Structures are given as structure tokens and as C-alpha cells.
Coordinates of N, CA and C in Angstrom, one line a residue:
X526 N 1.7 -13.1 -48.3 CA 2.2 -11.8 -48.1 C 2.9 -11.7 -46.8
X527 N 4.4 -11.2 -46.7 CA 5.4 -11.0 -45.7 C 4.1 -9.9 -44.6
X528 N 5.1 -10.0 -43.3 CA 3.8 -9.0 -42.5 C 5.0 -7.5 -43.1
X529 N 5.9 -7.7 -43.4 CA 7.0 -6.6 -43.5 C 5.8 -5.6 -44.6
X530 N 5.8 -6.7 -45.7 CA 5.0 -5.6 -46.8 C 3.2 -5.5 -46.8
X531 N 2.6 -5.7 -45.2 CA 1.4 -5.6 -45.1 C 1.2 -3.7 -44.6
X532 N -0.1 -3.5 -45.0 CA -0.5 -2.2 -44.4 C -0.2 -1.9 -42.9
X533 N -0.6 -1.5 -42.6 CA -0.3 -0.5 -41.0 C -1.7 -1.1 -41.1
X534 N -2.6 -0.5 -41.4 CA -4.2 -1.1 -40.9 C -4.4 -2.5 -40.7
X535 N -3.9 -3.5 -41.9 CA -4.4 -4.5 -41.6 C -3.2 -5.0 -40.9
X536 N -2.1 -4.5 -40.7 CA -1.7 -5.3 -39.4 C -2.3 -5.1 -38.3
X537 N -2.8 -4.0 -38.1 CA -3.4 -3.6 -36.3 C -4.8 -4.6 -36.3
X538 N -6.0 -4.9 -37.3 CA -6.9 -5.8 -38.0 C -6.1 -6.9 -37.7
X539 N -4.7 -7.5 -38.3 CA -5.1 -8.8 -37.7 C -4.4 -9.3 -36.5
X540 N -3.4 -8.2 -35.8 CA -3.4 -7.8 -34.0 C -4.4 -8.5 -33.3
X541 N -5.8 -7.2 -33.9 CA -6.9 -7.8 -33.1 C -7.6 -8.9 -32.9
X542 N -7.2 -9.4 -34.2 CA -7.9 -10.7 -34.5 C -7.0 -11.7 -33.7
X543 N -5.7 -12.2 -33.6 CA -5.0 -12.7 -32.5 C -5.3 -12.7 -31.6
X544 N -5.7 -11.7 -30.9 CA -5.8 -11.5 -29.4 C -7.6 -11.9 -29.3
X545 N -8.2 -11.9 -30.1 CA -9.3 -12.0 -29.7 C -9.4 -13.8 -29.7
X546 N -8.4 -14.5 -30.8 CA -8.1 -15.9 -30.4 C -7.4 -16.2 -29.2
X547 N -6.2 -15.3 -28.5 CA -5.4 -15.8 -27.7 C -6.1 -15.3 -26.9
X548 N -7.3 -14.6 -26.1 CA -8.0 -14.3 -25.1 C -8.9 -15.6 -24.8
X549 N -9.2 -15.7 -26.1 CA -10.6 -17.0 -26.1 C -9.5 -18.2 -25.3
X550 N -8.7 -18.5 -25.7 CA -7.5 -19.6 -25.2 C -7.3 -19.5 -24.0
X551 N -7.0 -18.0 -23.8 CA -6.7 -17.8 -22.0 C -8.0 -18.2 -21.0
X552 N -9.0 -17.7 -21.6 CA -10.2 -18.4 -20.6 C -10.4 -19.1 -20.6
X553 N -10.0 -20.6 -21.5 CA -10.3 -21.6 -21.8 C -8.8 -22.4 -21.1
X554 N -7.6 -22.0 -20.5 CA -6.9 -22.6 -19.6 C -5.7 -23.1 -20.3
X555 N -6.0 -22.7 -21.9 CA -4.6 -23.3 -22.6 C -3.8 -22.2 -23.2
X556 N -2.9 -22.2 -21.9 CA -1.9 -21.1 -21.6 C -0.7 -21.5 -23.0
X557 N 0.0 -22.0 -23.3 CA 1.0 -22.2 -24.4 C 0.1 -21.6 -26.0
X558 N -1.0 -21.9 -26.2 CA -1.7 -21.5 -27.3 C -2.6 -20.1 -27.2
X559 N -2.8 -19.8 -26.3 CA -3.0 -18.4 -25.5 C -1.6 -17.6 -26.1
X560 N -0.7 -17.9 -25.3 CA 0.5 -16.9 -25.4 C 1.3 -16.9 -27.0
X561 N 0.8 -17.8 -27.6 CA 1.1 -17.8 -29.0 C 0.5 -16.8 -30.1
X562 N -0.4 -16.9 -29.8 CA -1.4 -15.7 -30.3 C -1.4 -14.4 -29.9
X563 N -1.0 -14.8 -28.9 CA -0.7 -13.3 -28.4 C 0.2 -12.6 -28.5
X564 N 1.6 -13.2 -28.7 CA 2.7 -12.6 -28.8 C 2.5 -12.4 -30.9
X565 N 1.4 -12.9 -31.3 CA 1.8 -12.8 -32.7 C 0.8 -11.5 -33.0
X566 N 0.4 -11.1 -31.6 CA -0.7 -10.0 -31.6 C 0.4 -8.7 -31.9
X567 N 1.1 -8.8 -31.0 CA 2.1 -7.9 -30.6 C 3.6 -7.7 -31.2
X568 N 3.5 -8.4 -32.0 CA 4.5 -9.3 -33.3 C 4.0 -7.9 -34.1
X569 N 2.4 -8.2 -34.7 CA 2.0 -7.1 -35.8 C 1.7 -6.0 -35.4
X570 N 1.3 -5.6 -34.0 CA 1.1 -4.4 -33.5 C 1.9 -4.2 -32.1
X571 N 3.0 -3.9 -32.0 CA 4.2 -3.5 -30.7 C 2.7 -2.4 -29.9
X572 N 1.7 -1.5 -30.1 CA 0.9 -0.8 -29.4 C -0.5 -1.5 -29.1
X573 N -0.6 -2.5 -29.2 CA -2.0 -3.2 -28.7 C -1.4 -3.7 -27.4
X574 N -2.7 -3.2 -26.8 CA -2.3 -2.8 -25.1 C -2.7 -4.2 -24.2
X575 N -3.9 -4.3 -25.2 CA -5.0 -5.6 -24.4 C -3.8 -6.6 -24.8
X576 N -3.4 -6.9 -25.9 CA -2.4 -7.9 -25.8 C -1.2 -7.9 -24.9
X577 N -0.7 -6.6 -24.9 CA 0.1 -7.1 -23.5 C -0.3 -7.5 -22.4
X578 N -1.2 -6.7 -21.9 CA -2.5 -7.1 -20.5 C -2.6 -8.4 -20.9
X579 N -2.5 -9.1 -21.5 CA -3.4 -10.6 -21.8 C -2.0 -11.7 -21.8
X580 N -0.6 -10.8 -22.1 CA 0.4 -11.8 -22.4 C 0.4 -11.8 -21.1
X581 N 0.4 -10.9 -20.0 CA 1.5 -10.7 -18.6 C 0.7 -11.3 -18.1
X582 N -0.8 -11.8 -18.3 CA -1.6 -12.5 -17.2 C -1.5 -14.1 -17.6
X583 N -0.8 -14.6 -18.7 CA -0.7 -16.1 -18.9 C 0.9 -15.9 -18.3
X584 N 1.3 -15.0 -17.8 CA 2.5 -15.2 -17.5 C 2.7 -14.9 -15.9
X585 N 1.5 -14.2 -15.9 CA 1.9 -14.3 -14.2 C 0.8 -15.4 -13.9
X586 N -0.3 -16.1 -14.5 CA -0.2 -17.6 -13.5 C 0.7 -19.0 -14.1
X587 N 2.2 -18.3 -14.9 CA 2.8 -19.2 -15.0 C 4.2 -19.0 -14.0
X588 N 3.9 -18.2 -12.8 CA 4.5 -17.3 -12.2 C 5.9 -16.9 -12.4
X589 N 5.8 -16.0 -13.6 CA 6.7 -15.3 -14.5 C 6.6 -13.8 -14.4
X590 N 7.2 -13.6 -13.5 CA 6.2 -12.0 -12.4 C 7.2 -11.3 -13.5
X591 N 8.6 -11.5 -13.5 CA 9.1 -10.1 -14.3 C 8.8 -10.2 -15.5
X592 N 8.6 -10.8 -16.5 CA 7.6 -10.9 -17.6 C 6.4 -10.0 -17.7
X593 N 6.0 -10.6 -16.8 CA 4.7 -10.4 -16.7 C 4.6 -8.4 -16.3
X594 N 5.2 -7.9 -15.0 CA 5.6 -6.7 -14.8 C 5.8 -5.7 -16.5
X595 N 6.9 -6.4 -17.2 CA 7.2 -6.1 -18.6 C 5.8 -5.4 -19.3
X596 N 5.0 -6.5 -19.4 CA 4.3 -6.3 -20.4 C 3.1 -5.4 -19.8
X597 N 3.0 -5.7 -18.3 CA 1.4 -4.3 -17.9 C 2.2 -3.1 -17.8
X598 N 3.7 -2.9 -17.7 CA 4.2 -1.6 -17.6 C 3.8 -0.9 -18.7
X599 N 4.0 -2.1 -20.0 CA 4.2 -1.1 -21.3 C 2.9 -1.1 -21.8
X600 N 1.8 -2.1 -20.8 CA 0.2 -1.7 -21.6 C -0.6 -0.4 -20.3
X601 N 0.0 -0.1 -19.4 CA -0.5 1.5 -18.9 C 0.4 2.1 -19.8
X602 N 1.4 2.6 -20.0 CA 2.4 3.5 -20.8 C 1.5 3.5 -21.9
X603 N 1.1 2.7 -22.9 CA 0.4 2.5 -23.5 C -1.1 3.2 -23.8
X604 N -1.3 2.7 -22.9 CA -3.0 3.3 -22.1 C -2.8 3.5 -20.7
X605 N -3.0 5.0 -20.0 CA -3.0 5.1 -18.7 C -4.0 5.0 -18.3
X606 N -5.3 4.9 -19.0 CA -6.3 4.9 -18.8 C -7.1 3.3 -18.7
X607 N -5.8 2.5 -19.0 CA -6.7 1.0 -19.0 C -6.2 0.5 -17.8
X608 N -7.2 0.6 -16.9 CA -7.5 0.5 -15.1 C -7.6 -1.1 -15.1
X609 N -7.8 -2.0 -16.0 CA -7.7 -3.4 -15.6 C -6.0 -3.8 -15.8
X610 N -5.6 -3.1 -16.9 CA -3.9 -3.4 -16.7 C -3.3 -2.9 -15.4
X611 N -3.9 -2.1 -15.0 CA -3.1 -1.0 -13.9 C -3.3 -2.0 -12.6
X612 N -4.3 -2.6 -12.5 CA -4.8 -3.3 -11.7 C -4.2 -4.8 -11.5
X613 N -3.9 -5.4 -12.4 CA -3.0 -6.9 -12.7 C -1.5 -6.1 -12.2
X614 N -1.0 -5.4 -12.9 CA 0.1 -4.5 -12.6 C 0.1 -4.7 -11.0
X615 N -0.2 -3.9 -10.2 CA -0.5 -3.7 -8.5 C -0.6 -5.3 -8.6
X616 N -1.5 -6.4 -8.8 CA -1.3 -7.2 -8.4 C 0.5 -7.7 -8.3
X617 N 0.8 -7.9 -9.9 CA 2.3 -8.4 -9.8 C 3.1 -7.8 -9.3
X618 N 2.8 -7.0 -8.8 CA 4.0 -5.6 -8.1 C 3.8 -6.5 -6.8
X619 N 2.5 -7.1 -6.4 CA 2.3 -7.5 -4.6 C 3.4 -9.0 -5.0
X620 N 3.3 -9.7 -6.2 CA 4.4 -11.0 -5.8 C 5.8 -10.6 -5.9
X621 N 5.4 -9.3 -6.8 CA 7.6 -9.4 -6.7 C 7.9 -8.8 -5.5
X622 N 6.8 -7.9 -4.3 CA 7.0 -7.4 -3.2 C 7.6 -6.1 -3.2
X623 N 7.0 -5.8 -4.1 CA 7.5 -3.9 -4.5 C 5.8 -3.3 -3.9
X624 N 5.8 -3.5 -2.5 CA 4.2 -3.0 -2.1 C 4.2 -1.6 -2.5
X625 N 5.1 -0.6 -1.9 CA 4.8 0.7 -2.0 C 4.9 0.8 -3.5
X626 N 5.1 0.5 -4.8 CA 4.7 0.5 -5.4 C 3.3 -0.2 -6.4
X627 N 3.3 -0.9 -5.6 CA 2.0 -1.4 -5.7 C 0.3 -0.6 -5.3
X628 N 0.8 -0.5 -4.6 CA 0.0 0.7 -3.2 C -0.6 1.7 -4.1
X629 N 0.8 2.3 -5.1 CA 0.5 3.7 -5.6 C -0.1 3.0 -7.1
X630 N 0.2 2.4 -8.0 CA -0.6 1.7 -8.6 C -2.2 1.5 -8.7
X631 N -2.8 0.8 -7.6 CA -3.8 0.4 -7.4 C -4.8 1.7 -6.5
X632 N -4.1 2.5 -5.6 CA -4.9 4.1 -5.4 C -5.1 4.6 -6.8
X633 N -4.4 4.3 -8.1 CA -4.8 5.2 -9.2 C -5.7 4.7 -9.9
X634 N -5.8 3.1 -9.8 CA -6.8 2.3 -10.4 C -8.3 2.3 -9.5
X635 N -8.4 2.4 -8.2 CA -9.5 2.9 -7.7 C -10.0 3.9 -7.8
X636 N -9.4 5.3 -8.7 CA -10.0 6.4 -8.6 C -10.8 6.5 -9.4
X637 N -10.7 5.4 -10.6 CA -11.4 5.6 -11.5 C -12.9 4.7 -11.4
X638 N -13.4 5.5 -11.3 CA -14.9 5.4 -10.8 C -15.4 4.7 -12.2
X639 N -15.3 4.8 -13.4 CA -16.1 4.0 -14.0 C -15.5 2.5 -14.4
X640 N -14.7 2.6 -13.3 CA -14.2 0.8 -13.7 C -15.3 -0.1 -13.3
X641 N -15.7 -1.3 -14.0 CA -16.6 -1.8 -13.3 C -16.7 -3.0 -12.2
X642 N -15.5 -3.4 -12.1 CA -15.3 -3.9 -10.9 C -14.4 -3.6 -9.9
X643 N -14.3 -2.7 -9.0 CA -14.0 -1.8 -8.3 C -13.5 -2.9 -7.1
X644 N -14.2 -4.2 -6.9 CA -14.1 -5.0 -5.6 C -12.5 -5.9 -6.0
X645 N -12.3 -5.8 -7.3 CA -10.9 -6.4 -7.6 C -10.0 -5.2 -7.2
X646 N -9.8 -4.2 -7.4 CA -8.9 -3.2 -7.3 C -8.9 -3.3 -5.7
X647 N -9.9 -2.7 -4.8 CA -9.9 -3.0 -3.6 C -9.1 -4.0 -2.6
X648 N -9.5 -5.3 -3.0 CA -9.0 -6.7 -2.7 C -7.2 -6.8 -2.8
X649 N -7.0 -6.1 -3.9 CA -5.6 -6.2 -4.1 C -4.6 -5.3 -3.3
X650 N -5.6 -3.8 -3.2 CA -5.0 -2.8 -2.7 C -4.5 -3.1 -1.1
X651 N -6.5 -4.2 -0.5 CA -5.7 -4.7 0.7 C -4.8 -5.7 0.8
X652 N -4.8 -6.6 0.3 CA -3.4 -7.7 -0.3 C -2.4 -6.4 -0.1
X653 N -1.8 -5.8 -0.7 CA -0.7 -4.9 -0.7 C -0.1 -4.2 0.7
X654 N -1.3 -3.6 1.1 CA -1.2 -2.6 2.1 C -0.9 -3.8 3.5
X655 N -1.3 -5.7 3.6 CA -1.1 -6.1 4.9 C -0.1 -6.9 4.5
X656 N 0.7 -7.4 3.2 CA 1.7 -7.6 3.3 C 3.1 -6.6 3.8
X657 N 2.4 -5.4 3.5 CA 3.3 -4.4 3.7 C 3.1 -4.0 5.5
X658 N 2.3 -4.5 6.1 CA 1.9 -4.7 7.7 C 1.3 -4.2 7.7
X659 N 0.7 -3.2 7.0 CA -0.3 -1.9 7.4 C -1.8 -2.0 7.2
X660 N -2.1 -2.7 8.6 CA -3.3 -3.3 8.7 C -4.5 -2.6 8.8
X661 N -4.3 -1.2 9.7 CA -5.3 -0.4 9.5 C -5.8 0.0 7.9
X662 N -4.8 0.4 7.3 CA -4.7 0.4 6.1 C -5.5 -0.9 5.4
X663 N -5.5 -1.8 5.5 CA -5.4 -3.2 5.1 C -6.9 -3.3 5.2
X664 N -7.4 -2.9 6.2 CA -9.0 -3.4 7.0 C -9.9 -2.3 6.1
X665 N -9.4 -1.3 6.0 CA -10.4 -0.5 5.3 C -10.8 -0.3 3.9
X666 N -9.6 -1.6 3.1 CA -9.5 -1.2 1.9 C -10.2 -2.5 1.6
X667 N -10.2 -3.4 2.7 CA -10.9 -4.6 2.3 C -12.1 -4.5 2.5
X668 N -12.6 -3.4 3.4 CA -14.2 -3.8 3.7 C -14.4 -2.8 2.3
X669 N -13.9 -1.8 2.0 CA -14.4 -1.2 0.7 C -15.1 -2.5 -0.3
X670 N -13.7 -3.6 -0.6 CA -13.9 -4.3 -1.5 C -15.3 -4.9 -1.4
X671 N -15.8 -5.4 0.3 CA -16.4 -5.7 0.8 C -18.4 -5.4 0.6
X672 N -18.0 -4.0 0.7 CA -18.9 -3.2 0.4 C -19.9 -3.3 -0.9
X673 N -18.6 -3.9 -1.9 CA -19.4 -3.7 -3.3 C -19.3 -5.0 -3.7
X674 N -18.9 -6.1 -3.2 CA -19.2 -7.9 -3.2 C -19.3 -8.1 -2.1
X675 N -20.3 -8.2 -1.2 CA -20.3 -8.7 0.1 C -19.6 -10.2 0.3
X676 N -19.7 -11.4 -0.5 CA -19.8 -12.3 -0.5 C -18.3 -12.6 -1.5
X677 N -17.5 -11.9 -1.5 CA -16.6 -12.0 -1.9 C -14.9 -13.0 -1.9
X678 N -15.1 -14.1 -1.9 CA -14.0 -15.2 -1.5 C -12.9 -14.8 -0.9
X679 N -12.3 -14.1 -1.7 CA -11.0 -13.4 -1.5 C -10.8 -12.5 -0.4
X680 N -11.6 -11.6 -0.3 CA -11.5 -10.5 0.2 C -12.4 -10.9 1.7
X681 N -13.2 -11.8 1.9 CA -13.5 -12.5 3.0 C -12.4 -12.9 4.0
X682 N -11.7 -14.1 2.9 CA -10.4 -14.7 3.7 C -9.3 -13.6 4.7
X683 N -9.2 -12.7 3.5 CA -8.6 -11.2 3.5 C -8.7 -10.6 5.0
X684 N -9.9 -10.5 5.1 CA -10.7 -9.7 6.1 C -10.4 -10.4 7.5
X685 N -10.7 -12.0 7.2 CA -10.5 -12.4 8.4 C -8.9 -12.7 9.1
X686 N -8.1 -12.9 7.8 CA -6.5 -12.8 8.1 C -6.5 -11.5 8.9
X687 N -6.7 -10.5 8.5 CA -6.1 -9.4 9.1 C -7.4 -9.1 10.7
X688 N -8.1 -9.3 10.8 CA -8.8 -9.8 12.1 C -8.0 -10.3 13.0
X689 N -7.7 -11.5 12.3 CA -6.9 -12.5 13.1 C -5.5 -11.8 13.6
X690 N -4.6 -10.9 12.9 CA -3.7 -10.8 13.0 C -3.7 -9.4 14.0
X691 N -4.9 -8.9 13.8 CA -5.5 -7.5 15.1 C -5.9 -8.2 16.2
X692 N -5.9 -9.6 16.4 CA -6.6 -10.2 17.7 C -7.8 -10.2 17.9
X693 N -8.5 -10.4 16.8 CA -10.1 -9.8 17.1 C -10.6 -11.7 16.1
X694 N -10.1 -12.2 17.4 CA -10.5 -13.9 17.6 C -11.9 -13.9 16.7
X695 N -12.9 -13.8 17.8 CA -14.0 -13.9 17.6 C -14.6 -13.3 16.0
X696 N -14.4 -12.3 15.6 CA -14.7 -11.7 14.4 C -14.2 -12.5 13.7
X697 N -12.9 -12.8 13.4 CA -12.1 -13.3 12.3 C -12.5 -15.2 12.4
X698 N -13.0 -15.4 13.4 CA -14.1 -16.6 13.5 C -14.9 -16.8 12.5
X699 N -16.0 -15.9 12.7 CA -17.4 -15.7 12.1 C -16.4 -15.0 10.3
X700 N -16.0 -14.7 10.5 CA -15.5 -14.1 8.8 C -14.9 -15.4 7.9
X701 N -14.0 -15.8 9.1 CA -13.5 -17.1 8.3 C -14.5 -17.9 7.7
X702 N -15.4 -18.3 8.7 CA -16.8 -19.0 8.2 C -17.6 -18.3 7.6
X703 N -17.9 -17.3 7.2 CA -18.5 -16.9 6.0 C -17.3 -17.2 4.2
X704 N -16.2 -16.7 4.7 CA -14.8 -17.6 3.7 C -15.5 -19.4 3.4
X705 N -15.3 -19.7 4.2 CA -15.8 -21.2 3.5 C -16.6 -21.2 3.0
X706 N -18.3 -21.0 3.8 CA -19.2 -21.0 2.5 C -19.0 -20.8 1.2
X707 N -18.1 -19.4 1.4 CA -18.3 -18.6 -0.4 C -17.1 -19.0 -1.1
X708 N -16.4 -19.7 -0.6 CA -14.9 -20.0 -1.2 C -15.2 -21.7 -1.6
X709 N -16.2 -22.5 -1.3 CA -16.4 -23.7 -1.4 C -16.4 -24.9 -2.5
X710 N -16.5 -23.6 -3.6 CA -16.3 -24.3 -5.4 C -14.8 -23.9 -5.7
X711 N -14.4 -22.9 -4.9 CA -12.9 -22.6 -5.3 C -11.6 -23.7 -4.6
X712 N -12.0 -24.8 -3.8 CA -11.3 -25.5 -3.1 C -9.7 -24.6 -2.6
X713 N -10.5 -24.1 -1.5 CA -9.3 -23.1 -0.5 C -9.4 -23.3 1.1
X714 N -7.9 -24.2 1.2 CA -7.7 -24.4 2.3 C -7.2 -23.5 3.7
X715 N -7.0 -22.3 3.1 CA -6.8 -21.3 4.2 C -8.4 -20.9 5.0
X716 N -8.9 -20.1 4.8 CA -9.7 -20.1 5.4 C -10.5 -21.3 6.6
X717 N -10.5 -22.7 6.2 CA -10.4 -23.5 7.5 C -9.2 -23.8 7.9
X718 N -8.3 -23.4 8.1 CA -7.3 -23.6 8.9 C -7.2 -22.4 10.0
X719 N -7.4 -20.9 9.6 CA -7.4 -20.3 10.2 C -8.6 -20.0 11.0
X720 N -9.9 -20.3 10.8 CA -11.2 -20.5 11.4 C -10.7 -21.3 12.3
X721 N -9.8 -22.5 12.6 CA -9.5 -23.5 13.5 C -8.8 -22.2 14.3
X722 N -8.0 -22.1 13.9 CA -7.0 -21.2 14.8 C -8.0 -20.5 15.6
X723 N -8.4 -19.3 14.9 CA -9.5 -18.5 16.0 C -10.5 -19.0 16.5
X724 N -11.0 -20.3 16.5 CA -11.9 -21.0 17.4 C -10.6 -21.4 19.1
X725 N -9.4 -21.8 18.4 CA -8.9 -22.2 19.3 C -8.3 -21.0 20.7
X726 N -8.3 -19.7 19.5 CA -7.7 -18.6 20.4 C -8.9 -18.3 21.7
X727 N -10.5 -18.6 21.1 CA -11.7 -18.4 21.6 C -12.1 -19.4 22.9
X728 N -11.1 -20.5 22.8 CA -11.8 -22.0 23.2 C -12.9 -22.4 22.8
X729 N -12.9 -22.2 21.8 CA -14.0 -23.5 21.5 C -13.2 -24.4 20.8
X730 N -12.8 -25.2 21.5 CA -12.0 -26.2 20.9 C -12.8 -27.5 19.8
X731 N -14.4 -27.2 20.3 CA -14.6 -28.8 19.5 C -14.8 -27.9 17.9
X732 N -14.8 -26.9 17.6 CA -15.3 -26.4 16.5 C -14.1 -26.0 15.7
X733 N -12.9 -25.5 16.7 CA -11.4 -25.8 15.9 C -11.0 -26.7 15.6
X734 N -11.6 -28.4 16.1 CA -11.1 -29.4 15.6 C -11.8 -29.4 14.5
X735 N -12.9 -29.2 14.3 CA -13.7 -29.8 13.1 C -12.9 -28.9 11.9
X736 N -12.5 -27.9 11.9 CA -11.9 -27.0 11.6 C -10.7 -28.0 10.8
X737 N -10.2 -28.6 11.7 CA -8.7 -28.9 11.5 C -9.0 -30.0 10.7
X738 N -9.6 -30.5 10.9 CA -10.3 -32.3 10.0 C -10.6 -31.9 9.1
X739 N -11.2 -30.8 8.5 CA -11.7 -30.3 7.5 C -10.2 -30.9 6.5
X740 N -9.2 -29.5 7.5 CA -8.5 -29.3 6.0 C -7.8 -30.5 5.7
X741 N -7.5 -31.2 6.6 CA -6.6 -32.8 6.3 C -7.6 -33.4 5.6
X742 N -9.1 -33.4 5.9 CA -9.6 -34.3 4.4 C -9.8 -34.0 3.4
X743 N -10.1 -32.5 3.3 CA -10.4 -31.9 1.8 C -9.4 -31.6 1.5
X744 N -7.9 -31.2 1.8 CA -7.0 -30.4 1.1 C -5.9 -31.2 1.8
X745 N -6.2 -32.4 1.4 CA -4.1 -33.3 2.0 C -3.4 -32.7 1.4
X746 N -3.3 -32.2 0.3 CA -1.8 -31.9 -0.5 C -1.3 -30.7 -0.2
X747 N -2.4 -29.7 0.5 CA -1.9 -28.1 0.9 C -0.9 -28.0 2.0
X748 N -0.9 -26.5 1.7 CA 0.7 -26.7 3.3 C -0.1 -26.3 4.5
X749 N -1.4 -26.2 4.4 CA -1.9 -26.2 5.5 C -2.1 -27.5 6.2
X750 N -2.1 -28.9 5.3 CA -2.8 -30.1 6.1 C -1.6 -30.3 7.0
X751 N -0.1 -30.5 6.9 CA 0.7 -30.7 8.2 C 0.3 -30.0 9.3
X752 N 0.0 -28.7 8.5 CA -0.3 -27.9 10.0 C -1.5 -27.9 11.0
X753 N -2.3 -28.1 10.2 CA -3.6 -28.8 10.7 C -3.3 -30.1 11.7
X754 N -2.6 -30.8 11.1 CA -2.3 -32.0 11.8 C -1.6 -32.1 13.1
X755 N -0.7 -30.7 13.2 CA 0.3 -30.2 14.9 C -0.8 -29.5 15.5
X756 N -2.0 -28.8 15.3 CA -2.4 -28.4 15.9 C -3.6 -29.2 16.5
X757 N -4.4 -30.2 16.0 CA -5.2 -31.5 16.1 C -4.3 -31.8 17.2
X758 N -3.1 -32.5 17.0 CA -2.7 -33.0 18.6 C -2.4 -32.1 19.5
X759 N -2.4 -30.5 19.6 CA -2.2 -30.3 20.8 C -3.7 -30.2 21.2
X760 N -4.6 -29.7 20.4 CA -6.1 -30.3 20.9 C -6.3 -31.2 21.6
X761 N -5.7 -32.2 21.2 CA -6.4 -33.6 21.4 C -5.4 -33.8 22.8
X762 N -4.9 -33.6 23.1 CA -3.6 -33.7 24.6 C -5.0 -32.8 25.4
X763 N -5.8 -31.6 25.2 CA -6.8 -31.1 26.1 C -8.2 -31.9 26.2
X764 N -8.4 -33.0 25.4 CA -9.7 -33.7 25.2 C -9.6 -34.9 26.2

């Protein structure tokens, strides 16, 4: 049977049923068979919302931001009430660098109190607000995040970037190093690089090297290890 001459019901029935395969796919890392299903989600139902939310996120880590933008605009339009689209939304709004739109985005996704992870909306809001320089802004939206995952990878790193970038050495020290602990299964080379840095702004220099050796052995391929490596010799010219 053509989908032309199928019901309205059982198209939206087998919509769901798509997407509940092309989600299973997405978490499972196979993005091409993910996005297959899903576009055949949205093939039989143009208003299934989760499928757009689900297409624009295999497409924004295929970093396909205006795609991606596409499809969470038309899954809030859709549902203004689906606070995890709104939320990916504000994220891909932070890569195409539309902050103040981003900003307003993600204030509407934090209002809603019964979203249940609140420390993602947060995290992103501060992502937004210190690319956009506005740090004060930036520091309070991260400790929110903070507040309700203490131990939060992202919003750790987060915390201590913008530390670092208020001059508040020593804090953004101890933050950074709480970043590695909790970032340590996620293999993330920022956070020891910049731990190096604010050891070095502090003098403690033997603790910014270890810093710096870190990331040249665990993360050679990042764009941190060159840098790691210019600041190891001006170290090492004081040793």
C-alpha cells in the first residue's frame, strides 16, 4: 500500500514507529541509519516534533548547524512546549553565533520548571552568554547549572574558563582540577591545559608542568598539545 493511499492515523502510527527505530540508532552512534528513519518519520508525518528534534541532533554532530537550526525551529513551532528542542535549538544558535538569540531561547527553556534536566539548559545558557563576553552573566548561569550537578564535566570546564578569564587564577585552578577528575572518561583536553595556565599565572610552576605533560600524552592529536608544548619550554627556560 502507497503511503499516498494510507490513513492519517496509521501514518502518524508508523511516524512513531520510525523514530522510535531512528532514535534507537542515534544512541547507538549510527548516524546515516538514524537519519534514515527519521526523515521517513517525517516523510509520513511533516508534524512529529521528536523527529525533527532527533533529525537536527544527527545533524548537528554532523556539524550541519543550518539543518539542524531548520528542523528545532519547526519542532518548537510545532511544540512550544518541548523544552528539550528549545534547548538543542539555543545550543545550535551558540555554533552559528546568533548568541542573543540564543540567550532568549534558552531563558525560555529554563523557565520551565518541570523540565527534568535543568543543568543542560543552564550550561548552555552559560556557553551563550561568555561567548557573547558577558561573563558576569556567564558565571551565574553556570553555577545555577552547578547547583543542580555539582560534578558536572561541562559546566565545570565552563566555570573555570570564565574564572580564568575574570583573573581569579587560583579558583579557576582548583575548578579546573575538579574538570579533570569528572571529565576523565570523556577524554577532554581542555581542562588540563588551562589548569597548566592558572598554575602558571599562580607560580606554581611544577604543577603547570605536570599539567602540560598531561595533555601532550594523553591528547597528542588535540590543538591543545602544540600549545602545551610552547608553554613547557618557556617553563623549562625558568627550571
Amino acid at each position: 500500500m502507497s503511503c499516498a493511499s494510507t490513513s492519517v492515523p496509521e501514518r502518524k502510527k508508523r511516524s512513531i514507529l520510525h523514530t522510535k527505530i531512528g532514535t534507537s540508532l542515534l544512541t547507538k552512534g549510527q548516524l546515516p541509519q538514524a537519519l534514515g528513519e527519521l526523515l521517513q518519520a517525517i516523510d509520513l508525518d511533516p508534524n512529529n516534533a521528536v523527529a525533527h528534534n532527533n533529525i537536527a541532533l544527527v545533524y548537528l554532530l554532523r556539524e550541519k548547524y543550518i539543518l539542524s537550526e531548520e528542523h528545532l525551529q519547526k519542532a518548537v513551532t510545532l511544540d512550544p512546549k518541548y523544552t528539550e528542542a528549545r534547548n538543542n535549538l539555543g545550543r545550535v544558535l551558540i555554533e552559528r553565533k546568533k548568541y542573543k538569540e540564543a540567550i532568549q531561547q534558552l531563558k525560555t527553556a529554563a523557565d520551565d520548571l518541570t523540565y527534568a534536566t535543568p543543568e543542560k539548559v543552564y550550561d548552555n545558557l552559560g556557553l551563550a552568554y561568555y561567548r557573547a563576553k558577558q561573563l558576569k552573566e556567564a558565571l551565574n548561569a553556570t553555577e545555577h547549572a552547578l547547583k543542580v550537578q555539582r560534578n558536572r564535566c561541562s559546566s565545570l570546564n565552563l566555570y573555570g574558563r570564565i574564572q580564568y578569564d575574570l583573573k581569579k587564577y587560583k579558583l579557576a585552578s582548583t575548578t579546573f582540577d575538579q574538570a579533570i577528575e569528572n571529565c576523565e572518561k570523556k577524554l577532554y583536553a581542555e581542562p588540563h591545559y588551562f589548569a597548566g595556565l592558572s598554575y602558571m599565572m599562580i607560580g606554581q610552576n611544577s604543577l603547570a608542568k605536570s599539567r602540560f605533560e598531561e595533555v601532550i600524552k594523553l591528547f597528542p592529536s588535540s590543538e591543545y598539545s602544540p600549545k602545551a608544548r610552547l608553554a613547557l619550554r618557556e617553563l623549562n627556560k625558568g627550571f
